[in-house]
Amino acid sequence: EVKLLESGGGLVQPGGSLRLSCAASGFTFADFYMSWIRQSPGKAPEWLTFIRNKANSYTTEYNPSVKGRFTISRDDTQNVLYLQITTLRAEDTAIYYCAKLLYDATYYYGVVDAWGQGASVTVSS
Amino acid sequence: DIVMTQSPSSLAVAAGETVTINCKSSQSLLYSGNQKNYLAWYQQKPGQSPKLLIYWASTRQSGVPDRFIGSGSGTDFTLTISSVQAEDLAIYYCQQYYDIPWTFGGGTKLELK
């Protein structure tokens, strides 16, 4: 069974930084593209970023809305996905989900076939 | 960015009814290279993470009941739930993965009549 368990959320002051972690199990983590998605209270999910696997040089893509403040990374030896967030703003308040991307036939696609339970981040003074 | 517009925003149904949720994209999601529509549907129950229902506009994810049917092509898509059950009450989101940034529709809340 695929499991994704986020940690590192909490209350942060505006301007602060945070690093979220996602411990993955139940699948060969190193093979898969992984992503972060957030959801503000009462809103639709917002895709933030994804990272490719080693075979694709761990390259990354970002939503322009967060590029420059958010950094995705992974540790395939520990099966952990990370999201570093800097210069936090009130509008970054959300549930942050770790997500596994779909592998279909021969390629990876921007479809989330497994979600974590989410880490709550509140930005407030 | 590709804008995804869902309608209606909420829908009240009785158990056993068939419902239709619409999703419209601001540009075509049909990729000519493989003739596939880059459109997915998710279900989110209260207090839970979203769950993948359908991708490629009409391919059901493993384990999803066959009362969930996705259809459409290009810019207009539909999720049909036949014989709605109480467990189907949730918010449904469409999402395009044709182009980065991947974007979601605003959601359709399915409520009990």
Tab-separated table of C-alpha atoms in Angstrom:
chain	number	residue	atom	x	y	z
A	1	GLU	CA	0.000	0.000	0.000
A	2	VAL	CA	1.316	3.427	-0.964
A	3	LYS	CA	1.761	5.719	2.034
A	4	LEU	CA	2.833	9.344	2.071
A	5	LEU	CA	3.267	10.988	5.453
A	6	GLU	CA	3.956	14.712	5.644
A	7	SER	CA	5.525	16.467	8.594
A	8	GLY	CA	7.007	19.831	9.456
A	9	GLY	CA	3.907	21.981	9.346
A	10	GLY	CA	2.863	24.444	12.007
A	11	LEU	CA	2.460	28.113	12.882
A	12	VAL	CA	5.040	30.378	11.282
A	13	GLN	CA	5.482	34.127	11.398
A	14	PRO	CA	5.288	36.156	8.184
A	15	GLY	CA	8.705	36.330	6.575
A	16	GLY	CA	9.780	33.069	8.134
A	17	SER	CA	10.864	29.801	6.541
A	18	LEU	CA	9.740	26.222	6.781
A	19	ARG	CA	10.766	22.824	5.498
A	20	LEU	CA	8.142	20.173	4.942
A	21	SER	CA	9.044	16.506	4.691
A	22	CYS	CA	7.178	13.568	3.195
A	23	ALA	CA	8.090	10.013	4.104
A	24	ALA	CA	7.112	7.610	1.345
A	25	SER	CA	6.566	3.864	1.522
A	26	GLY	CA	4.831	1.074	-0.335
A	27	PHE	CA	6.389	1.777	-3.723
A	28	THR	CA	9.801	2.244	-5.288
A	29	PHE	CA	10.142	5.920	-4.410
A	30	ALA	CA	13.287	6.462	-6.453
A	31	ASP	CA	11.510	5.553	-9.688
A	32	PHE	CA	8.682	8.052	-9.419
A	33	TYR	CA	8.151	11.718	-10.114
A	34	MET	CA	6.858	13.451	-6.971
A	35	SER	CA	4.982	16.658	-6.377
A	36	TRP	CA	3.647	19.121	-3.812
A	37	ILE	CA	0.144	20.534	-3.950
A	38	ARG	CA	-1.523	22.868	-1.478
A	39	GLN	CA	-5.097	23.689	-0.611
A	40	SER	CA	-6.146	26.844	1.180
A	41	PRO	CA	-9.237	26.626	3.390
A	42	GLY	CA	-12.376	26.267	1.287
A	43	LYS	CA	-10.442	26.516	-1.990
A	44	ALA	CA	-9.478	24.205	-4.812
A	45	PRO	CA	-6.078	22.519	-4.765
A	46	GLU	CA	-3.149	24.434	-6.259
A	47	TRP	CA	-0.253	22.579	-7.876
A	48	LEU	CA	3.086	23.936	-6.667
A	49	THR	CA	6.001	21.921	-8.002
A	50	PHE	CA	7.281	18.506	-9.048
A	51	ILE	CA	10.623	16.751	-9.245
A	52	ARG	CA	11.655	14.082	-11.714
A	53	ASN	CA	13.617	10.952	-10.895
A	54	LYS	CA	17.353	10.304	-11.105
A	55	ALA	CA	17.023	8.953	-14.635
A	56	ASN	CA	15.753	12.400	-15.571
A	57	SER	CA	18.418	14.245	-13.596
A	58	TYR	CA	16.127	15.256	-10.714
A	59	THR	CA	14.974	18.228	-12.751
A	60	THR	CA	12.181	20.347	-11.339
A	61	GLU	CA	9.212	22.413	-12.446
A	62	TYR	CA	7.439	25.140	-10.484
A	63	ASN	CA	4.211	27.040	-10.619
A	64	PRO	CA	5.249	30.606	-11.481
A	65	SER	CA	3.176	31.757	-8.509
A	66	VAL	CA	5.744	30.246	-6.116
A	67	LYS	CA	8.936	30.085	-8.150
A	68	GLY	CA	11.836	31.584	-6.262
A	69	ARG	CA	10.401	30.993	-2.781
A	70	PHE	CA	9.706	27.256	-2.929
A	71	THR	CA	12.318	24.544	-3.475
A	72	ILE	CA	11.545	20.877	-3.948
A	73	SER	CA	14.125	18.183	-3.333
A	74	ARG	CA	14.305	14.477	-2.601
A	75	ASP	CA	16.464	11.922	-0.831
A	76	ASP	CA	16.069	8.597	-2.563
A	77	THR	CA	18.246	6.848	0.033
A	78	GLN	CA	15.728	7.752	2.757
A	79	ASN	CA	12.574	7.791	0.592
A	80	VAL	CA	11.833	11.371	1.591
A	81	LEU	CA	10.498	14.317	-0.378
A	82	TYR	CA	11.086	17.873	0.823
A	83	LEU	CA	9.618	21.314	0.267
A	84	GLN	CA	11.536	24.334	1.480
A	85	ILE	CA	9.477	27.517	1.698
A	86	THR	CA	10.990	30.931	2.362
A	87	THR	CA	9.594	34.421	2.955
A	88	LEU	CA	6.267	33.016	4.089
A	89	ARG	CA	3.154	35.136	3.590
A	90	ALA	CA	-0.345	34.940	5.020
A	91	GLU	CA	-1.590	33.615	1.675
A	92	ASP	CA	0.688	30.587	2.046
A	93	THR	CA	-1.624	29.358	4.820
A	94	ALA	CA	-2.877	25.994	3.561
A	95	ILE	CA	-2.742	22.236	3.811
A	96	TYR	CA	0.329	21.045	1.909
A	97	TYR	CA	0.019	17.644	0.268
A	98	CYS	CA	2.791	15.360	-0.869
A	99	ALA	CA	1.784	13.630	-4.083
A	100	LYS	CA	2.918	10.720	-6.212
A	101	LEU	CA	2.537	11.209	-9.945
A	102	LEU	CA	1.031	8.668	-12.289
A	103	TYR	CA	3.255	6.468	-14.416
A	104	ASP	CA	1.299	5.317	-17.444
A	105	ALA	CA	2.790	2.958	-20.001
A	106	THR	CA	6.091	4.653	-20.654
A	107	TYR	CA	5.904	8.104	-19.155
A	108	TYR	CA	4.993	10.160	-16.120
A	109	TYR	CA	2.075	12.537	-16.142
A	110	GLY	CA	0.687	15.326	-14.011
A	111	VAL	CA	-1.965	13.133	-12.447
A	112	VAL	CA	-1.821	12.477	-8.715
A	113	ASP	CA	-2.539	8.818	-8.028
A	114	ALA	CA	-1.620	9.016	-4.340
A	115	TRP	CA	-1.944	11.875	-1.856
A	116	GLY	CA	-0.603	12.245	1.645
A	117	GLN	CA	-2.879	13.273	4.488
A	118	GLY	CA	-1.433	16.783	4.357
A	119	ALA	CA	0.576	19.090	6.609
A	120	SER	CA	-1.088	22.218	7.924
A	121	VAL	CA	0.852	25.470	7.592
A	122	THR	CA	-0.460	28.660	9.172
A	123	VAL	CA	1.327	31.940	8.572
A	124	SER	CA	0.392	34.488	11.182
A	125	SER	CA	1.953	36.841	13.688
B	1	ASP	CA	-2.323	29.497	-17.412
B	2	ILE	CA	-5.135	27.191	-18.519
B	3	VAL	CA	-8.289	28.153	-16.643
B	4	MET	CA	-10.616	25.343	-15.605
B	5	THR	CA	-14.253	26.271	-15.011
B	6	GLN	CA	-16.626	23.845	-13.347
B	7	SER	CA	-20.403	23.964	-13.201
B	8	PRO	CA	-22.479	23.875	-11.194
B	9	SER	CA	-20.596	24.911	-8.050
B	10	SER	CA	-23.000	22.840	-5.969
B	11	LEU	CA	-25.617	20.224	-6.641
B	12	ALA	CA	-28.270	18.643	-4.418
B	13	VAL	CA	-29.234	15.100	-5.291
B	14	ALA	CA	-31.256	12.249	-3.902
B	15	ALA	CA	-29.788	8.796	-3.554
B	16	GLY	CA	-30.239	6.814	-6.738
B	17	GLU	CA	-30.269	9.815	-9.052
B	18	THR	CA	-27.802	10.393	-11.867
B	19	VAL	CA	-25.766	13.587	-11.774
B	20	THR	CA	-23.600	15.390	-14.277
B	21	ILE	CA	-20.742	17.734	-13.473
B	22	ASN	CA	-19.241	19.915	-16.161
B	23	CYS	CA	-15.694	21.138	-16.654
B	24	LYS	CA	-14.543	23.548	-19.331
B	25	SER	CA	-10.953	24.458	-20.113
B	26	SER	CA	-9.760	27.750	-21.583
B	27	GLN	CA	-7.835	25.855	-24.259
B	28	SER	CA	-7.939	22.397	-25.771
B	29	LEU	CA	-6.548	19.576	-23.646
B	30	LEU	CA	-6.368	17.191	-26.600
B	31	TYR	CA	-2.772	16.459	-27.527
B	32	SER	CA	-2.456	15.664	-31.219
B	33	GLY	CA	0.592	13.450	-30.690
B	34	ASN	CA	-1.363	10.736	-28.900
B	35	GLN	CA	-5.005	11.835	-29.290
B	36	LYS	CA	-5.426	11.898	-25.517
B	37	ASN	CA	-7.179	14.491	-23.404
B	38	TYR	CA	-5.046	15.591	-20.454
B	39	LEU	CA	-7.907	15.860	-17.980
B	40	ALA	CA	-8.362	14.199	-14.571
B	41	TRP	CA	-11.168	14.094	-11.998
B	42	TYR	CA	-10.753	13.865	-8.222
B	43	GLN	CA	-13.149	13.316	-5.332
B	44	GLN	CA	-12.575	14.952	-1.956
B	45	LYS	CA	-14.667	13.931	1.024
B	46	PRO	CA	-14.844	16.176	4.104
B	47	GLY	CA	-11.625	16.147	6.100
B	48	GLN	CA	-9.861	13.890	3.588
B	49	SER	CA	-7.275	14.267	0.857
B	50	PRO	CA	-8.470	14.223	-2.738
B	51	LYS	CA	-8.713	10.845	-4.441
B	52	LEU	CA	-8.103	10.176	-8.118
B	53	LEU	CA	-11.192	8.955	-9.963
B	54	ILE	CA	-10.469	9.371	-13.666
B	55	TYR	CA	-7.603	10.377	-15.935
B	56	TRP	CA	-7.228	10.737	-19.707
B	57	ALA	CA	-10.746	12.184	-19.401
B	58	SER	CA	-12.361	8.737	-19.318
B	59	THR	CA	-10.012	6.136	-17.808
B	60	ARG	CA	-11.162	5.026	-14.380
B	61	GLN	CA	-8.484	4.605	-11.741
B	62	SER	CA	-8.188	1.107	-10.356
B	63	GLY	CA	-10.825	0.436	-7.713
B	64	VAL	CA	-13.165	3.253	-8.733
B	65	PRO	CA	-16.767	2.053	-9.138
B	66	ASP	CA	-18.073	1.948	-12.690
B	67	ARG	CA	-20.900	4.350	-11.804
B	68	PHE	CA	-18.283	7.088	-12.260
B	69	ILE	CA	-17.987	7.896	-15.955
B	70	GLY	CA	-15.805	10.546	-17.542
B	71	SER	CA	-16.404	11.869	-21.020
B	72	GLY	CA	-15.645	14.775	-23.318
B	73	SER	CA	-12.838	16.035	-25.478
B	74	GLY	CA	-11.054	19.227	-26.379
B	75	THR	CA	-12.359	21.870	-24.005
B	76	ASP	CA	-15.581	20.356	-22.658
B	77	PHE	CA	-15.683	17.493	-20.205
B	78	THR	CA	-18.253	15.762	-18.023
B	79	LEU	CA	-18.225	13.568	-14.967
B	80	THR	CA	-21.378	11.496	-14.663
B	81	ILE	CA	-22.244	9.643	-11.483
B	82	SER	CA	-25.029	7.167	-12.017
B	83	SER	CA	-27.199	5.998	-9.128
B	84	VAL	CA	-25.595	8.327	-6.571
B	85	GLN	CA	-24.948	6.798	-3.188
B	86	ALA	CA	-24.579	8.554	0.161
B	87	GLU	CA	-20.843	7.790	0.106
B	88	ASP	CA	-20.499	9.867	-3.086
B	89	LEU	CA	-21.260	13.112	-1.265
B	90	ALA	CA	-18.076	15.108	-1.703
B	91	ILE	CA	-16.453	17.882	-3.690
B	92	TYR	CA	-15.362	16.952	-7.194
B	93	TYR	CA	-12.489	18.687	-8.982
B	94	CYS	CA	-11.300	18.527	-12.555
B	95	GLN	CA	-7.632	19.148	-13.313
B	96	GLN	CA	-5.682	19.686	-16.516
B	97	TYR	CA	-2.189	18.307	-16.929
B	98	TYR	CA	-1.722	19.423	-20.518
B	99	ASP	CA	0.474	22.345	-19.620
B	100	ILE	CA	2.415	23.663	-16.662
B	101	PRO	CA	1.205	25.052	-14.348
B	102	TRP	CA	-1.267	22.203	-13.881
B	103	THR	CA	-4.543	23.748	-12.790
B	104	PHE	CA	-7.732	22.670	-11.035
B	105	GLY	CA	-11.325	23.689	-11.455
B	106	GLY	CA	-13.087	25.431	-8.595
B	107	GLY	CA	-14.926	22.312	-7.543
B	108	THR	CA	-18.497	21.018	-7.484
B	109	LYS	CA	-19.997	20.156	-4.126
B	110	LEU	CA	-22.408	17.245	-4.222
B	111	GLU	CA	-24.951	17.415	-1.401
B	112	LEU	CA	-27.865	15.287	-0.323
B	113	LYS	CA	-31.336	16.539	-1.226
